[in-house]
XYZ file of C-alpha atoms in Angstrom:
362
model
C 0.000 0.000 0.000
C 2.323 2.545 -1.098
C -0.209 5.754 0.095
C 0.164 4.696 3.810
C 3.802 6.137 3.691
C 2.567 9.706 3.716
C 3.796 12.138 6.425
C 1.264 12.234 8.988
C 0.642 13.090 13.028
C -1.655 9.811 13.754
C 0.162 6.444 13.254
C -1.548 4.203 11.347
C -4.752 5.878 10.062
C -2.623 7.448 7.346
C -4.276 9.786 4.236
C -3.400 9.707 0.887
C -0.659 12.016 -0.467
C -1.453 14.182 -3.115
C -1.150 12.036 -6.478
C -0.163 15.376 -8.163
C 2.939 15.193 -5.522
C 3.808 11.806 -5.935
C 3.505 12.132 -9.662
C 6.250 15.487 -9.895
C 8.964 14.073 -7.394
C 8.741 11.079 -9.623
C 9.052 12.626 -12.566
C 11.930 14.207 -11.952
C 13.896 10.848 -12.326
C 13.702 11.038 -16.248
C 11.200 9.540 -18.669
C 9.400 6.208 -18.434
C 12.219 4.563 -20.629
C 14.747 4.943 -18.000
C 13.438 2.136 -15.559
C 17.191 1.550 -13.764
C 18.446 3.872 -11.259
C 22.216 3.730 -10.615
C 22.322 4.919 -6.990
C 26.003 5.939 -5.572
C 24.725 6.852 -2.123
C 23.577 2.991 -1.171
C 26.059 1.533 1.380
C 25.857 -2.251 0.879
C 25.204 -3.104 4.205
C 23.914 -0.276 5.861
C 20.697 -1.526 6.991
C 21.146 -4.439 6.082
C 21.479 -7.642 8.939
C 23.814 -10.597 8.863
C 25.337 -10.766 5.673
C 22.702 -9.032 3.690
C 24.040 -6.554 0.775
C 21.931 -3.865 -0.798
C 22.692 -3.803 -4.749
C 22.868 0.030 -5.282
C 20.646 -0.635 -8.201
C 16.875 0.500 -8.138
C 14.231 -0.308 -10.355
C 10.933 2.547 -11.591
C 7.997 1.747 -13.057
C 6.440 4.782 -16.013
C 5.886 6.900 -12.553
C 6.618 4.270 -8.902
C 7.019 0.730 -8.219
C 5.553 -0.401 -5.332
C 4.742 -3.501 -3.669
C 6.196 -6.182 -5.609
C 5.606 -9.903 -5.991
C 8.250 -12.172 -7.110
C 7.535 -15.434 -9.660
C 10.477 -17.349 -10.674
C 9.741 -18.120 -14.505
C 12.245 -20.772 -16.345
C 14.766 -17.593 -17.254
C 14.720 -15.624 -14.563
C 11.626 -13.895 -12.544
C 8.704 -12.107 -13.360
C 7.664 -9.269 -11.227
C 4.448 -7.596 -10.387
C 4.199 -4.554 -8.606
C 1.836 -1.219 -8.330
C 2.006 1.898 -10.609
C 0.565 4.906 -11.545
C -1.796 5.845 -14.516
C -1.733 9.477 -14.403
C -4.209 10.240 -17.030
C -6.828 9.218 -14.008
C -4.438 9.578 -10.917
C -5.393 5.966 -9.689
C -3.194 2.843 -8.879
C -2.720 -0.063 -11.164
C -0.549 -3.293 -11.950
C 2.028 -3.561 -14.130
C 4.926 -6.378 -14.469
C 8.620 -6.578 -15.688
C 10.867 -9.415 -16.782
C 14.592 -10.120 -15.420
C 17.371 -12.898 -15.605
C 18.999 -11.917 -12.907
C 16.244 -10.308 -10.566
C 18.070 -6.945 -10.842
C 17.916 -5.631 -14.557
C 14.664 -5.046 -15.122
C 12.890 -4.588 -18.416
C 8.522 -4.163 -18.735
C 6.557 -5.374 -21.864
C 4.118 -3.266 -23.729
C 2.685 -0.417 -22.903
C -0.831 0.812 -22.242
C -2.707 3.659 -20.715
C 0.225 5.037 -20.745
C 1.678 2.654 -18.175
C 4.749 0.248 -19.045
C 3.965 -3.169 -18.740
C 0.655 -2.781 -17.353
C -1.559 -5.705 -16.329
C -4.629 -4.520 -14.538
C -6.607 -1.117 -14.525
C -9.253 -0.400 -12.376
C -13.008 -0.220 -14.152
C -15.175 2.448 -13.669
C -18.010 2.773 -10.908
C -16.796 -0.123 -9.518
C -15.385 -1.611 -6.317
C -12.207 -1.634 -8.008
C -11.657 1.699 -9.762
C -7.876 1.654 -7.986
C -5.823 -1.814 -7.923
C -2.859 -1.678 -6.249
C -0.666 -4.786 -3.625
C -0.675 -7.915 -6.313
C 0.331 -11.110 -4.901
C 0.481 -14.308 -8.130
C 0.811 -17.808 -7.513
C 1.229 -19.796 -10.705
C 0.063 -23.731 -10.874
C 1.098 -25.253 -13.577
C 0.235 -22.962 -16.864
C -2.540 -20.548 -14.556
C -0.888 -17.243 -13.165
C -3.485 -16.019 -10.530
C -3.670 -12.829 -9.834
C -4.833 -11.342 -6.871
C -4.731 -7.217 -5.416
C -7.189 -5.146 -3.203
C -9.492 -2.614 -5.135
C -11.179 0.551 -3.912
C -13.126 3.517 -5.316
C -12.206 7.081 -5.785
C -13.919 7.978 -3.200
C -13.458 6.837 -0.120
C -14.399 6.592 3.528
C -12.389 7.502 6.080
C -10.223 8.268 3.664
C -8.991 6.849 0.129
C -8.114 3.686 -0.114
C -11.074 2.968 2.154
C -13.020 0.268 1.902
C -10.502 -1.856 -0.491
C -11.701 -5.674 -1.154
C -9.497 -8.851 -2.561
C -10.412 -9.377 -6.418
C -9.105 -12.181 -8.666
C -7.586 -12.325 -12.185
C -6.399 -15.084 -14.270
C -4.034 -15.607 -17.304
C -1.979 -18.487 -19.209
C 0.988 -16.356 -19.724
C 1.182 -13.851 -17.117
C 0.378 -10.841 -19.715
C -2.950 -10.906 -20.309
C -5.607 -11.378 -17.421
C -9.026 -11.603 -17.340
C -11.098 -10.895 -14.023
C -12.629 -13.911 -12.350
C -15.575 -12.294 -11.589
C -16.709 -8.340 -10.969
C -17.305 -9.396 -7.383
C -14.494 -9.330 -4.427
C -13.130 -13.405 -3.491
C -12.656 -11.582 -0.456
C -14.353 -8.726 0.987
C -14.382 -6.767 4.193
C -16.313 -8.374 7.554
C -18.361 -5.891 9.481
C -17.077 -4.590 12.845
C -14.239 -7.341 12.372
C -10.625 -7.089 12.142
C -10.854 -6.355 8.214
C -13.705 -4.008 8.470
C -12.574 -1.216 6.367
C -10.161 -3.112 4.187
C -7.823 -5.814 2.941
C -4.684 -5.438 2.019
C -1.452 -6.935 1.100
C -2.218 -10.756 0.270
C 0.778 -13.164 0.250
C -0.443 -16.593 -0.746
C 1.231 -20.051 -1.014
C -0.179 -22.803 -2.505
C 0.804 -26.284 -0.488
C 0.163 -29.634 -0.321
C -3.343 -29.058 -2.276
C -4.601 -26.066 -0.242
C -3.528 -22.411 -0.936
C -2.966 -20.188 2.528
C -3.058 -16.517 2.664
C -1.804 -14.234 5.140
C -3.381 -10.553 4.655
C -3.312 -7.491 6.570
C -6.850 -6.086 7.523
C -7.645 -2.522 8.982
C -10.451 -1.689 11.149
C -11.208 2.047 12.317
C -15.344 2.778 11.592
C -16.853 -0.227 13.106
C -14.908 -2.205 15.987
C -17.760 -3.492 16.998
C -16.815 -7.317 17.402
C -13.427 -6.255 18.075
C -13.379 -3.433 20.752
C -10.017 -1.935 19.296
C -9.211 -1.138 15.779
C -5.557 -0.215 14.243
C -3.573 -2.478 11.439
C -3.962 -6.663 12.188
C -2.490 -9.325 10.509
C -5.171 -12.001 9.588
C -5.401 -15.249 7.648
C -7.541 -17.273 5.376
C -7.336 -20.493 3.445
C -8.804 -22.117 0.539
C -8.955 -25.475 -1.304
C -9.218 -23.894 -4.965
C -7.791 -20.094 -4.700
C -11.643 -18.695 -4.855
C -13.563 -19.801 -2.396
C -11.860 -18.562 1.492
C -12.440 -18.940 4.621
C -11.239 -16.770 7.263
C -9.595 -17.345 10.001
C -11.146 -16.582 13.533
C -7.404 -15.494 15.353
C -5.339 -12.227 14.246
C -1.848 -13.683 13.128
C -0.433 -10.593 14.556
C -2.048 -7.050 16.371
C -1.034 -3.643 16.859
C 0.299 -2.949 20.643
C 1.310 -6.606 20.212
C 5.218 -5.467 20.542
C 6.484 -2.172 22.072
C 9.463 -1.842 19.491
C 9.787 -1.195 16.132
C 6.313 -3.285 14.911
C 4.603 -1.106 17.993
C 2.007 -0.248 15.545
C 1.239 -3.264 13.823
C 2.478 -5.475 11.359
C 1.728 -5.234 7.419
C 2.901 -6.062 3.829
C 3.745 -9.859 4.576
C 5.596 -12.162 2.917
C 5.497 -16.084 2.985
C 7.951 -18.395 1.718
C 8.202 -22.100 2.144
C 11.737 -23.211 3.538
C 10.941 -26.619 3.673
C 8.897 -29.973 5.187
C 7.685 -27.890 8.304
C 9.344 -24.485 7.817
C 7.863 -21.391 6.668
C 9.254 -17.479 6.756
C 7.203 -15.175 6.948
C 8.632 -11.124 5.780
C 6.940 -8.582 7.035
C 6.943 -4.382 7.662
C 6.997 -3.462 11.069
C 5.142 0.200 11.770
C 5.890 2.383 14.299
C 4.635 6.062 13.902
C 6.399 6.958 10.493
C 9.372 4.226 10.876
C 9.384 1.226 8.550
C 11.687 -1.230 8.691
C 11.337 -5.351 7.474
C 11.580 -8.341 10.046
C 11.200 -12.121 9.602
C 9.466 -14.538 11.229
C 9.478 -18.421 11.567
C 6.943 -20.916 11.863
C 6.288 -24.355 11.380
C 2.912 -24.221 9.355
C 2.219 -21.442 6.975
C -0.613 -19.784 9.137
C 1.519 -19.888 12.100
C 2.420 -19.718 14.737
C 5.181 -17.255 14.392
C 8.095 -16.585 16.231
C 8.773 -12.877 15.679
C 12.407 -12.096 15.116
C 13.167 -9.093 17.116
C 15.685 -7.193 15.154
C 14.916 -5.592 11.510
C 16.803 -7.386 8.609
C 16.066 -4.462 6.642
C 16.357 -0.396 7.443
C 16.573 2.583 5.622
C 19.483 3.196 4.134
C 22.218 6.213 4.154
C 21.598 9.717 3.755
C 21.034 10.525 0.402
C 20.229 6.915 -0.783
C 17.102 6.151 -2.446
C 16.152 3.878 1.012
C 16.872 6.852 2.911
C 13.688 7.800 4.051
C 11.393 4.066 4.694
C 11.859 0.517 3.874
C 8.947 -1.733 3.074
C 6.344 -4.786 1.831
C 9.535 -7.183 1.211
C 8.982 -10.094 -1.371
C 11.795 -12.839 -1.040
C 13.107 -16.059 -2.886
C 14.957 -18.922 -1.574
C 17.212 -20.964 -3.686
C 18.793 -23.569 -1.233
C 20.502 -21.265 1.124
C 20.360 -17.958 -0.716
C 17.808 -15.459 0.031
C 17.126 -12.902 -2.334
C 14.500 -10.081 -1.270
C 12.987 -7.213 -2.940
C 11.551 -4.051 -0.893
C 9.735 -0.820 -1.703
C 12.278 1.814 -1.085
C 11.345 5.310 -0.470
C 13.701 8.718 -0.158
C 13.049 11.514 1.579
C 11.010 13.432 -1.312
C 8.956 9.801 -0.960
C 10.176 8.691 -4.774
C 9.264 4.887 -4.615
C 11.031 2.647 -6.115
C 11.995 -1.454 -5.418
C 15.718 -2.208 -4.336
C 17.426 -5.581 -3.928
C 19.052 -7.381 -1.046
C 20.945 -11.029 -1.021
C 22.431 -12.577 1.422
C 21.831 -16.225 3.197
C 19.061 -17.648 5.750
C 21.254 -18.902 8.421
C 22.831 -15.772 8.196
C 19.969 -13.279 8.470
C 17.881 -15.420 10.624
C 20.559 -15.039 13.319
C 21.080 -11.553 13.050
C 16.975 -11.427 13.450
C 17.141 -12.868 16.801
């Protein structure tokens, strides 16, 4: 959800910044061709834990990139990740290729978005699309990201519901239905929206692990803020939530004081599952990790970010954010929304190994 970094006095309940804002710092980066940014103020591991390095490397989409979601394809990764069509000023979905999960190139053009993959529709619950998370099975890329209206209530963004798109090449997708897979429960934990889906697909059932926000009605709750919740399914349509927040605000006093949000889940192996995650705490961001041996949990927390803003002047400078990550035996690769201090988003790059980074999480 790349609008809840806006500078604000109230944690949590954050407004929209001005698209218009967003739009000129972004701009200033150079035209929509120029999708690389070569940054010389990174320092490789400042802010980074264990043996993580930051590549000093950055990757735009036509105006941000927000939010991604990593698919390893057979020559290299396919990412999705949020945009901006600023013919409308509303969020979409658009996707870029790499061999090396660095160098990133987009497909196509439309709306005048590169590589874009999903638009919001008019009068619809979905006018703005923004936090994709894709699980492919077999030759089906699924597609799933929150949509909202223009207008919203407390503020935009608000209420957002989980839609559904598929494809057969992971270009072209068609929506499952005009109705939510997931929507919003009343005076529950999710009561004003539903962001930030991770989902993982094991042993036959797919698991999803989503953050929820609750502020108008609390009413089955007693206390609203930012909770991480979880749902599973036996086909990817049909969900059912569970009844137990994963995570809560005022669950830690540190860093995550606020809540948790923008998870991540990745499969280690038989009985081990990570689980990335931003930690909120008034306007601080950082990413964590946490362990468990199913993939709903429970989680031990690790205590210690794995990922922080980076030096002055760097393009992390100002938050860090919504990590996606890939294993490959040992090796963990993870991507993160990066934002400066003039809030230019873009998605860095961090490698380093588990054993390694879990430790330094501790």
């Amino acid at each position: 959800m790349f609008w809840r970094i806006a500078k604000t006095g109230a944690p949590l309940l954050v407004a929209l910044f001005a698209l218009t804002d967003c739009i000129e710092e972004n701009a200033e980066a150079g035209s929509s061709d120029e999708k690389m940014i070569q940054d010389p103020q990174t320092v490789p591991s400042q802010g980074a834990a264990g043996d993580l390095v930051k590549s000093p490397l950055f990757f735009r989409g036509t105006v941000i990139a927000s939010d991604p979601s990593i698919v390893e394809i057979g020559s290299g990764y396919r990412m999705f990740y949020t945009d901006l069509d600023t013919r409308r000023g509303r969020t979409v979905i658009a996707t870029a290729v790499s061999t090396d999960g660095l160098d990133w190139t987009t497909e196509g053009r439309d709306k005048g978005v590169d590589g874009l993959v999903m638009a919001g529709e008019d009068g619809r619950w979905d006018e703005n699309v923004e936090s994709a998370a894709v699980v492919k099975s077999g030759d089906t890329w699924s597609l799933y990201f929150s949509g909202y209206r223009d207008r919203g209530n407390p503020f935009k963004g608000f209420p957002a519901a989980l839609f559904l798109a598929t494809s057969t090449d992971g270009r072209n997708f068609q929506r499952v239905s005009d109705d939510p897979v997931l929507a919003p429960t009343k005076g529950w934990y999710d009561n004003d929206a539903i962001y930030s889906p991770t989902i993982l697909r094991d042993g036959g059932t797919y698991y999803m692990i989503y953050v929820g926000h609750a502020y108008t009605d609390t009413s089955k709750i007693g206390t609203g803020g930012v909770f991480l919740l979880a749902a599973e399914s036996p086909d990817g349509r049909n969900w059912t939530k569970l009844e137990t927040p994963i995570a809560r605000p005022g669950q830690f006093s540190d860093w995550r004081a606020d809540g948790i949000a923008e998870p991540y889940l990745v499969k280690q192996g038989p009985g081990k599952f990570l689980l990335f995650f931003t930690g909120l705490s008034g306007e601080r961001r950082a990413i964590g990790v946490a362990q468990g041996a199913t993939p709903l949990g429970p989680f031990k927390f690790g205590s210690t970010p794995i990922i922080e803003p980076g030096a002055r002047g760097a393009q992390d400078e100002h938050q860090v954010l919504a990590p996606a990550a890939v294993l490959t035996g040992n090796k963990l690769t993870i991507w993160y929304l990066a934002a400066n201090s003039k809030e230019m988003l873009t998605i860095g790059k961090s490698e380093g190994t588990v054993p390694s980074v879990l430790g330094a999480s501790e």
